[in-house]
Short mmCIF file of C-alpha atoms and ligand atoms in Angstrom, two decimals:
data_model
loop_
_atom_site.label_atom_id
_atom_site.label_comp_id
_atom_site.label_asym_id
_atom_site.label_seq_id
_atom_site.Cartn_x
_atom_site.Cartn_y
_atom_site.Cartn_z
CA MET P 273 -41.73 -1.96 -10.17
CA ASN P 274 -39.61 -3.84 -12.67
CA ILE P 275 -35.91 -4.10 -13.46
CA LEU P 276 -36.21 -2.56 -16.92
CA GLU P 277 -37.59 0.67 -15.44
CA ILE P 278 -34.76 0.71 -12.90
CA ILE P 279 -32.08 0.22 -15.58
CA GLU P 280 -33.73 2.90 -17.71
CA LYS P 281 -33.77 5.36 -14.81
CA LYS P 282 -30.07 4.92 -14.05
CA ARG P 283 -29.22 4.93 -17.75
CA ASP P 284 -30.96 8.34 -17.92
CA LYS P 285 -28.95 9.65 -14.91
CA LYS P 286 -31.88 9.68 -12.48
CA GLU P 287 -31.69 8.89 -8.76
CA LEU P 288 -32.90 5.46 -7.62
CA THR P 289 -35.10 5.17 -4.55
CA LYS P 290 -34.33 2.92 -1.57
CA GLN P 291 -37.17 0.62 -2.70
CA GLU P 292 -35.79 0.33 -6.23
CA ILE P 293 -32.30 -0.52 -4.93
CA GLU P 294 -33.75 -3.15 -2.58
CA PHE P 295 -35.86 -4.57 -5.42
CA PHE P 296 -32.71 -4.98 -7.52
CA ILE P 297 -30.64 -6.59 -4.77
CA LYS P 298 -33.37 -9.00 -3.65
CA GLY P 299 -34.27 -9.93 -7.23
CA TYR P 300 -30.63 -10.52 -8.18
CA ILE P 301 -30.03 -12.78 -5.19
CA LYS P 302 -33.18 -14.79 -5.96
CA GLU P 303 -32.04 -15.02 -9.60
CA GLU P 304 -35.23 -13.33 -10.74
CA ILE P 305 -32.97 -10.68 -12.22
CA THR P 306 -30.48 -12.09 -14.70
CA ASP P 307 -26.72 -11.46 -14.92
CA TYR P 308 -27.20 -9.51 -18.14
CA GLN P 309 -29.77 -7.21 -16.55
CA ALA P 310 -27.56 -6.73 -13.49
CA SER P 311 -24.62 -6.04 -15.83
CA ALA P 312 -26.58 -3.31 -17.59
CA LEU P 313 -27.51 -1.64 -14.30
CA ILE P 314 -23.99 -1.93 -12.88
CA MET P 315 -22.53 -0.40 -16.06
CA ALA P 316 -25.07 2.45 -15.83
CA ILE P 317 -24.05 3.04 -12.18
CA PHE P 318 -20.38 2.87 -13.21
CA ILE P 319 -20.91 5.52 -15.88
CA ASN P 320 -23.46 7.81 -14.19
CA GLY P 321 -22.50 7.35 -10.53
CA MET P 322 -24.76 7.43 -7.49
CA THR P 323 -25.70 10.05 -4.93
CA LYS P 324 -24.60 9.59 -1.32
CA GLU P 325 -28.10 8.43 -0.40
CA GLU P 326 -28.17 5.85 -3.19
CA THR P 327 -24.71 4.57 -2.18
CA THR P 328 -25.76 4.25 1.46
CA ASN P 329 -28.96 2.45 0.46
CA LEU P 330 -27.00 0.10 -1.80
CA SER P 331 -24.59 -0.71 1.05
CA LEU P 332 -27.40 -1.41 3.50
CA SER P 333 -29.39 -3.51 1.00
CA MET P 334 -26.31 -5.59 0.22
CA ALA P 335 -25.49 -5.98 3.93
CA ASN P 336 -29.08 -7.13 4.55
CA SER P 337 -29.00 -9.60 1.65
CA GLY P 338 -27.71 -12.27 4.07
CA GLU P 339 -27.05 -12.85 7.74
CA ILE P 340 -25.67 -10.11 9.96
CA LEU P 341 -23.05 -11.69 12.18
CA ASP P 342 -23.47 -11.22 15.92
CA LEU P 343 -20.01 -10.83 17.44
CA SER P 344 -21.32 -9.57 20.79
CA LYS P 345 -20.79 -12.98 22.38
CA LEU P 346 -17.05 -12.43 22.01
CA ASN P 347 -17.51 -9.65 24.58
CA LYS P 348 -14.75 -7.50 23.13
CA THR P 349 -14.51 -4.49 20.85
CA ILE P 350 -14.03 -6.01 17.41
CA VAL P 351 -12.06 -3.86 14.98
CA ASP P 352 -12.09 -4.97 11.37
CA LYS P 353 -9.66 -4.00 8.59
CA HIS P 354 -10.15 -3.79 4.85
CA SER P 355 -8.23 -2.45 1.89
CA THR P 356 -9.59 -0.94 -1.30
CA GLY P 357 -7.07 -3.12 -3.13
CA GLY P 358 -3.60 -2.96 -4.49
CA VAL P 359 -0.64 -4.75 -6.03
CA GLY P 360 1.73 -6.59 -3.72
CA ASP P 361 -0.67 -5.85 -0.87
CA LYS P 362 0.21 -8.42 1.79
CA VAL P 363 -0.76 -6.05 4.60
CA SER P 364 -3.48 -8.25 6.16
CA ILE P 365 -1.10 -11.20 6.49
CA CYS P 366 1.50 -9.05 8.27
CA LEU P 367 -0.85 -6.86 10.26
CA LEU P 368 -3.57 -9.12 11.61
CA PRO P 369 -1.44 -11.70 13.47
CA LEU P 370 0.59 -8.75 14.77
CA VAL P 371 -2.37 -6.89 16.30
CA ALA P 372 -3.86 -10.20 17.49
CA SER P 373 -0.60 -10.81 19.38
CA LEU P 374 -1.32 -7.53 21.22
CA GLY P 375 -4.85 -8.53 22.17
CA VAL P 376 -6.98 -7.12 19.33
CA PRO P 377 -9.47 -9.89 18.48
CA VAL P 378 -9.33 -10.51 14.72
CA ALA P 379 -12.35 -11.96 12.90
CA LYS P 380 -11.38 -11.31 9.29
CA MET P 381 -13.10 -12.31 6.10
CA SER P 382 -11.15 -11.58 2.96
CA GLY P 383 -11.77 -11.64 -0.75
CA ARG P 384 -10.11 -13.08 -3.81
CA GLY P 385 -8.15 -11.13 -6.40
CA LEU P 386 -10.14 -8.48 -8.22
CA GLY P 387 -9.07 -7.02 -11.56
CA PHE P 388 -5.30 -6.53 -11.53
CA THR P 389 -5.15 -6.61 -7.71
CA GLY P 390 -4.42 -9.65 -5.56
CA GLY P 391 -6.68 -11.12 -2.86
CA THR P 392 -5.71 -12.24 0.63
CA VAL P 393 -7.71 -15.48 0.35
CA ASP P 394 -5.80 -16.55 -2.77
CA LYS P 395 -2.54 -15.78 -0.98
CA MET P 396 -3.45 -17.66 2.21
CA GLN P 397 -4.49 -20.68 0.14
CA SER P 398 -0.93 -21.03 -1.08
CA ILE P 399 -0.10 -22.35 2.41
CA PRO P 400 -0.68 -26.11 2.04
CA GLY P 401 -3.67 -27.32 4.04
CA TYR P 402 -4.80 -23.88 5.26
CA GLN P 403 -8.59 -23.83 5.31
CA THR P 404 -10.27 -20.61 4.26
CA GLU P 405 -13.76 -22.05 3.75
CA ILE P 406 -14.96 -22.80 7.25
CA ASN P 407 -18.37 -22.31 8.79
CA ILE P 408 -19.26 -19.27 10.85
CA ASN P 409 -19.46 -21.15 14.17
CA THR P 410 -15.96 -22.58 13.79
CA PHE P 411 -14.76 -19.14 12.71
CA LEU P 412 -16.11 -17.58 15.91
CA GLU P 413 -14.76 -20.44 18.03
CA ASN P 414 -11.31 -19.77 16.53
CA VAL P 415 -11.49 -16.10 17.48
CA GLU P 416 -12.56 -17.03 21.00
CA LYS P 417 -9.88 -19.70 21.36
CA ILE P 418 -6.77 -18.08 19.87
CA GLY P 419 -7.86 -14.50 19.16
CA ILE P 420 -7.67 -14.68 15.37
CA SER P 421 -9.22 -16.28 12.33
CA MET P 422 -8.81 -15.31 8.68
CA ILE P 423 -11.22 -16.91 6.24
CA SER P 424 -12.90 -16.36 2.90
CA GLN P 425 -16.02 -14.22 2.76
CA THR P 426 -18.83 -16.75 3.16
CA MET P 427 -21.92 -16.80 1.00
CA ASP P 428 -24.01 -16.35 4.18
CA LEU P 429 -22.83 -12.78 4.67
CA ALA P 430 -23.56 -10.05 2.12
CA PRO P 431 -24.16 -12.60 -0.67
CA ALA P 432 -25.21 -9.77 -2.98
CA ASP P 433 -21.71 -8.33 -2.76
CA LYS P 434 -20.12 -11.68 -3.50
CA LYS P 435 -22.22 -12.02 -6.68
CA LEU P 436 -21.77 -8.41 -7.75
CA TYR P 437 -18.02 -8.45 -6.99
CA ALA P 438 -17.51 -11.33 -9.44
CA LEU P 439 -19.84 -9.72 -11.98
CA ARG P 440 -18.08 -6.34 -11.80
CA ASP P 441 -14.75 -8.07 -12.25
CA SER P 442 -15.97 -9.82 -15.39
CA ILE P 443 -17.46 -6.70 -17.03
CA SER P 444 -14.71 -4.15 -16.19
CA CYS P 445 -16.79 -2.25 -13.66
CA VAL P 446 -14.53 -2.29 -10.62
CA GLU P 447 -13.14 1.25 -10.39
CA SER P 448 -16.27 3.05 -9.23
CA LEU P 449 -16.64 5.05 -6.04
CA PRO P 450 -20.24 3.99 -5.18
CA LEU P 451 -19.57 0.36 -6.14
CA ILE P 452 -16.35 0.06 -4.13
CA SER P 453 -17.69 1.86 -1.06
CA SER P 454 -20.94 -0.16 -0.98
CA SER P 455 -19.04 -3.41 -1.61
CA ILE P 456 -16.67 -2.81 1.30
CA MET P 457 -19.13 -1.31 3.75
CA SER P 458 -21.84 -3.94 3.12
CA LYS P 459 -19.33 -6.63 4.11
CA LYS P 460 -18.09 -4.72 7.12
CA ILE P 461 -21.66 -4.14 8.36
CA ALA P 462 -22.58 -7.79 7.80
CA ASN P 463 -19.38 -8.99 9.50
CA GLY P 464 -20.63 -7.44 12.73
CA ALA P 465 -17.43 -5.57 13.68
CA ASP P 466 -17.84 -2.62 16.05
CA LYS P 467 -15.20 -0.43 14.41
CA ILE P 468 -13.38 -0.36 11.11
CA VAL P 469 -9.93 0.70 9.87
CA LEU P 470 -9.75 1.08 6.09
CA ASP P 471 -6.65 1.17 3.94
CA VAL P 472 -7.71 3.45 1.09
CA THR P 473 -5.08 3.01 -1.58
CA VAL P 474 -4.30 5.80 -4.05
CA GLY P 475 -2.22 5.81 -7.19
CA LYS P 476 -1.33 3.90 -10.32
CA GLY P 477 -1.98 0.46 -8.80
CA ALA P 478 -5.14 1.41 -6.91
CA PHE P 479 -8.70 1.72 -8.13
CA MET P 480 -8.63 5.39 -7.11
CA LYS P 481 -5.87 7.01 -9.14
CA LYS P 482 -6.21 10.52 -7.72
CA ILE P 483 -6.01 11.70 -4.15
CA GLU P 484 -9.25 13.68 -4.34
CA GLU P 485 -11.15 10.57 -5.55
CA ALA P 486 -9.64 8.58 -2.66
CA ARG P 487 -10.70 11.27 -0.18
CA GLN P 488 -14.25 11.15 -1.51
CA LEU P 489 -14.26 7.36 -1.24
CA ALA P 490 -12.97 7.61 2.33
CA ARG P 491 -15.57 10.21 3.33
CA GLN P 492 -18.36 8.17 1.79
CA MET P 493 -17.32 5.03 3.70
CA ILE P 494 -17.00 6.99 6.95
CA GLU P 495 -20.53 8.33 6.44
CA ILE P 496 -21.94 4.85 5.80
CA GLY P 497 -20.07 3.64 8.90
CA LYS P 498 -21.67 6.41 10.98
CA LEU P 499 -25.16 5.46 9.84
CA ALA P 500 -24.43 1.86 10.78
CA ASN P 501 -22.99 3.01 14.12
CA LYS P 502 -19.48 1.83 13.31
CA GLU P 503 -16.65 4.23 13.91
CA THR P 504 -14.49 4.19 10.78
CA VAL P 505 -10.97 5.51 10.24
CA CYS P 506 -9.49 5.69 6.73
CA ILE P 507 -5.75 5.67 6.10
CA LEU P 508 -4.86 6.87 2.61
CA THR P 509 -1.78 5.00 1.39
CA ASN P 510 0.36 5.25 -1.71
CA MET P 511 -0.04 2.55 -4.34
CA ASP P 512 1.92 4.02 -7.25
CA GLU P 513 4.50 1.23 -7.14
CA PRO P 514 3.78 -2.28 -5.80
CA LEU P 515 3.83 -2.53 -2.01
CA GLY P 516 6.98 -4.29 -0.86
CA TYR P 517 9.01 -6.32 -3.33
CA ALA P 518 6.92 -9.41 -4.07
CA VAL P 519 3.86 -9.67 -6.34
CA GLY P 520 2.30 -13.14 -6.63
CA ASN P 521 0.68 -15.47 -4.15
CA ASN P 522 3.24 -17.60 -2.35
CA LEU P 523 5.94 -14.98 -3.06
CA GLU P 524 3.88 -12.48 -1.07
CA VAL P 525 3.20 -14.95 1.73
CA ILE P 526 6.96 -15.52 2.04
CA GLU P 527 7.51 -11.74 2.17
CA ALA P 528 4.84 -11.45 4.89
CA ILE P 529 6.49 -14.23 6.93
CA GLU P 530 9.84 -12.47 6.56
CA PHE P 531 8.15 -9.24 7.67
CA LEU P 532 7.04 -10.91 10.88
CA LYS P 533 10.60 -12.16 11.34
CA GLY P 534 11.74 -8.52 11.32
CA ASN P 535 12.73 -8.12 7.66
CA MET P 536 10.38 -5.27 6.87
CA PRO P 537 10.39 -3.36 3.57
CA ASN P 538 9.97 0.36 4.41
CA ASP P 539 6.67 0.88 2.64
CA VAL P 540 5.01 -2.26 4.06
CA LYS P 541 6.30 -1.31 7.52
CA GLU P 542 4.84 2.19 7.34
CA VAL P 543 1.43 0.99 6.21
CA VAL P 544 1.23 -1.92 8.66
CA LEU P 545 2.29 0.19 11.65
CA GLU P 546 -0.13 3.01 10.85
CA LEU P 547 -3.14 0.74 10.32
CA GLY P 548 -2.25 -1.35 13.36
CA ALA P 549 -1.76 1.67 15.60
CA TYR P 550 -5.30 2.80 14.75
CA MET P 551 -6.68 -0.72 15.23
CA LEU P 552 -5.17 -0.75 18.75
CA LYS P 553 -6.59 2.69 19.44
CA LEU P 554 -10.10 1.79 18.28
CA ALA P 555 -9.90 -1.45 20.28
CA LYS P 556 -9.17 0.73 23.33
CA LEU P 557 -5.76 -0.83 23.79
CA GLY P 558 -3.77 2.40 23.57
CA ASP P 559 -4.57 6.00 22.68
CA ASN P 560 -1.10 7.06 21.65
CA ILE P 561 -0.39 6.21 18.00
CA GLU P 562 3.41 6.38 18.29
CA GLU P 563 3.42 4.22 21.43
CA ASN P 564 1.17 1.72 19.66
CA LYS P 565 3.68 1.49 16.82
CA GLU P 566 6.44 0.79 19.38
CA LYS P 567 4.37 -2.00 20.93
CA MET P 568 3.91 -3.53 17.49
CA LEU P 569 7.61 -3.40 16.68
CA LYS P 570 8.35 -5.03 20.01
CA ASN P 571 6.06 -7.96 19.18
CA ILE P 572 7.79 -8.39 15.85
CA TYR P 573 11.27 -8.45 17.37
CA ASN P 574 10.30 -10.74 20.28
CA GLY P 575 8.67 -13.25 17.88
CA LYS P 576 5.15 -13.02 19.34
CA ALA P 577 3.56 -11.82 16.08
CA LEU P 578 5.10 -14.68 14.07
CA LYS P 579 4.01 -17.13 16.76
CA LYS P 580 0.44 -15.85 16.39
CA LEU P 581 0.55 -16.36 12.62
CA LYS P 582 1.72 -19.96 13.14
CA GLU P 583 -1.00 -20.56 15.73
CA MET P 584 -3.65 -19.34 13.30
CA ILE P 585 -2.29 -21.45 10.45
CA GLN P 586 -2.12 -24.57 12.60
CA ASN P 587 -5.60 -23.93 13.96
CA GLN P 588 -6.94 -23.86 10.39
CA SER P 589 -5.15 -27.07 9.36
CA GLY P 590 -2.27 -25.36 7.53
CA ASP P 591 1.22 -26.83 7.45
CA VAL P 592 3.31 -24.59 9.76
CA THR P 593 6.57 -26.17 8.64
CA TYR P 594 6.23 -23.88 5.59
CA ILE P 595 6.38 -20.88 7.89
CA GLU P 596 9.45 -22.21 9.66
CA ASP P 597 11.14 -23.03 6.36
CA THR P 598 9.83 -20.92 3.49
CA SER P 599 12.04 -22.77 0.98
CA LYS P 600 9.38 -25.51 1.15
CA PHE P 601 6.90 -23.38 -0.84
CA GLU P 602 6.30 -24.57 -4.39
CA LYS P 603 8.76 -22.92 -6.76
CA ALA P 604 8.25 -21.74 -10.31
CA LYS P 605 10.27 -23.67 -12.91
CA TYR P 606 12.04 -20.63 -14.32
CA ILE P 607 13.46 -17.57 -12.60
CA ARG P 608 14.47 -14.89 -15.09
CA GLU P 609 16.53 -11.85 -14.16
CA VAL P 610 15.60 -8.44 -15.51
CA LYS P 611 18.73 -6.32 -15.81
CA SER P 612 19.08 -2.58 -16.09
CA THR P 613 20.17 -1.31 -19.49
CA LYS P 614 21.51 1.96 -18.07
CA ASN P 615 22.71 3.92 -15.05
CA GLY P 616 20.33 6.23 -13.19
CA TYR P 617 17.58 6.41 -10.58
CA ILE P 618 14.30 4.51 -10.64
CA GLN P 619 11.56 7.06 -11.27
CA GLU P 620 8.50 4.85 -11.54
CA ILE P 621 7.35 1.22 -11.39
CA ASN P 622 3.71 1.33 -12.42
CA ALA P 623 1.92 -0.97 -9.97
CA GLU P 624 -1.08 -1.65 -12.20
CA SER P 625 1.19 -2.74 -15.06
CA VAL P 626 3.16 -5.01 -12.71
CA GLY P 627 -0.12 -6.43 -11.38
CA ARG P 628 -1.33 -7.17 -14.91
CA LEU P 629 1.98 -8.83 -15.81
CA ALA P 630 1.80 -11.00 -12.68
CA CYS P 631 -1.76 -11.97 -13.69
CA SER P 632 -0.53 -12.86 -17.18
CA LEU P 633 2.02 -15.23 -15.59
CA GLY P 634 -0.88 -16.95 -13.81
CA ALA P 635 -0.85 -15.20 -10.42
CA GLY P 636 -4.37 -13.82 -10.95
CA ARG P 637 -7.49 -14.66 -12.87
CA ILE P 638 -8.38 -13.35 -16.29
CA ARG P 639 -11.78 -15.13 -16.08
CA LYS P 640 -13.45 -15.87 -12.76
CA GLU P 641 -13.24 -19.65 -13.28
CA ASP P 642 -9.47 -19.53 -13.94
CA ASN P 643 -7.13 -21.36 -11.56
CA ILE P 644 -4.32 -19.50 -9.90
CA ASP P 645 -0.69 -20.57 -10.07
CA ASN P 646 0.65 -19.94 -6.55
CA SER P 647 4.30 -20.12 -7.51
CA VAL P 648 4.50 -17.42 -10.19
CA GLY P 649 4.93 -13.66 -10.00
CA ILE P 650 7.49 -10.92 -9.90
CA ILE P 651 9.98 -9.96 -7.23
CA LEU P 652 11.36 -6.46 -7.55
CA ASN P 653 14.99 -6.06 -6.62
CA LYS P 654 14.90 -2.26 -6.67
CA LYS P 655 12.27 0.27 -5.68
CA VAL P 656 11.46 3.81 -6.74
CA SER P 657 14.21 6.36 -5.87
CA GLU P 658 16.98 3.74 -5.74
CA GLN P 659 20.12 4.28 -7.76
CA VAL P 660 20.97 1.58 -10.31
CA LYS P 661 23.89 0.82 -12.56
CA LYS P 662 23.82 -0.83 -15.96
CA ASP P 663 23.42 -4.63 -15.55
CA ASP P 664 22.10 -4.38 -11.99
CA ILE P 665 19.21 -6.77 -11.44
CA LEU P 666 15.93 -4.83 -11.35
CA ALA P 667 13.56 -7.74 -10.83
CA TYR P 668 13.12 -11.50 -10.98
CA ILE P 669 10.33 -13.13 -12.96
CA TYR P 670 8.98 -16.40 -11.54
CA SER P 671 7.30 -18.34 -14.30
CA ASN P 672 6.33 -21.81 -15.41
CA ASN P 673 6.47 -20.87 -19.08
CA GLN P 674 9.72 -19.71 -20.61
CA ASP P 675 8.20 -17.85 -23.59
CA LYS P 676 5.86 -16.01 -21.27
CA SER P 677 8.69 -14.99 -18.97
CA LYS P 678 10.63 -13.50 -21.91
CA GLU P 679 7.54 -11.51 -22.90
CA VAL P 680 7.17 -10.26 -19.32
CA GLU P 681 10.85 -9.34 -19.18
CA ASP P 682 10.51 -7.11 -22.26
CA LYS P 683 7.46 -5.40 -20.80
CA LEU P 684 9.07 -4.92 -17.37
CA GLN P 685 12.01 -3.17 -19.04
CA ASP P 686 9.52 -0.54 -20.25
CA ILE P 687 7.62 -0.35 -16.97
CA ILE P 688 10.63 0.28 -14.73
CA LEU P 689 11.49 3.85 -15.66
CA ILE P 690 15.10 4.91 -15.11
CA GLU P 691 16.39 8.45 -15.59
CA ASP P 692 19.44 10.45 -14.57
CA LYS P 693 17.71 12.70 -12.07
CA GLU P 694 17.61 11.78 -8.38
CA ILE P 695 14.17 11.50 -6.83
CA LYS P 696 13.00 11.31 -3.23
CA ARG P 697 11.05 8.41 -1.82
CA LEU P 698 7.66 9.59 -0.56
CA SER P 699 6.05 8.33 2.59
CA SER P 700 3.58 5.48 1.99
CA VAL P 701 1.06 6.91 4.45
CA ILE P 702 -0.53 9.95 2.84
CA GLU P 703 -3.18 11.07 5.30
CA ILE P 704 -5.67 9.94 7.90
CA ILE P 705 -9.36 10.74 7.54
CA LYS P 706 -11.68 10.16 10.49
N1 LIG R 999 -12.47 -4.42 -2.17
C1 LIG R 999 -13.76 -4.79 -2.04
O1 LIG R 999 -14.11 -5.51 -1.10
N2 LIG R 999 -14.63 -4.36 -2.93
C2 LIG R 999 -14.30 -3.57 -3.97
O2 LIG R 999 -15.15 -3.21 -4.73
C3 LIG R 999 -12.95 -3.18 -4.11
C4 LIG R 999 -12.04 -3.62 -3.18
#
């Protein structure tokens, strides 16, 4: 067997065997297969797709490329959460301390930004001192001690995914059903969780633009979960406009802190409550979804969820005074207002375009070695369906470069579509697939 034959086979739309997929993954990890060969194969998979069997075999090979974490010593049902990615997606930061405050043990490994989407690890690192790179033993000790730890995906678990994730990002091969499902499920299998709740985003700012594609992705991940003996629930959520108001690292962390203080944007609230209610159910802490949502709201209003976030941050060496006083977060030098040029109703705010603009301000990476500027981004002041008048502020641009912020302002004017006709706000939770 050799890699050229494998690339040729996929290039010619043929099905790869389990052995060929394993050969590729093992060879790539050992650096016997080069980045350019892996790029060719990944592009061929991106273009020609994979069968369900190939996708399952790719997930299992990637999961087995490193350690498989044993969480059984925690002696609890561990429910993990993952999102297929979005813009303004601060759900993990709101949701995980919240469910942890209700007794769901949280052992969460997150990723960095990918393509035009943000990553939870980048966001958490905007909290001064907060450690995301900690070893597995400390990670497990944290979960045992305080019931929650959120860290960066370590190289010990599913290292093949970590390498391929960065490669896909650098060769424009992210938006692929087999590649996304195997990337997510390999990590979830390696992370050792018993059950999984997945936020499958759909729309202009998601990798899956159409609902049918998102359903297929959900079904594929559920099937892989079944084979790995992990019950998986997928919540399809709308990602046409950015989630919440803030897009950019510390801006999103501040919005998440505000969320846990009870200031919840409608769309973030709907998504967080739905995902959390299923996490509680799978953790056997409540069968009734509506009652679970009530319990979650209670822990927001009584301050227990925010307290759990602080506990986690302190436990991982972060400076909790930033949570108590969010004005301490580093601020961008310039804040530019984007004003409406007419009266009407907001019809659309394309999330992918907003994500790309935030990246261009420095909130994301164009190349994988790029540094992130935590302070920059965009805060929307209006959301889809809202009525606006001429000169109303539509958004604020946080930037450290005045010329750049002017450029972004001009583009945002085109992205925020305003027309005379009234439109209805749609629910952010589209459907549940089990
Ligand atoms: N999230 C992942 O972990 N992997 C992907 O490929 C996309 C989103």
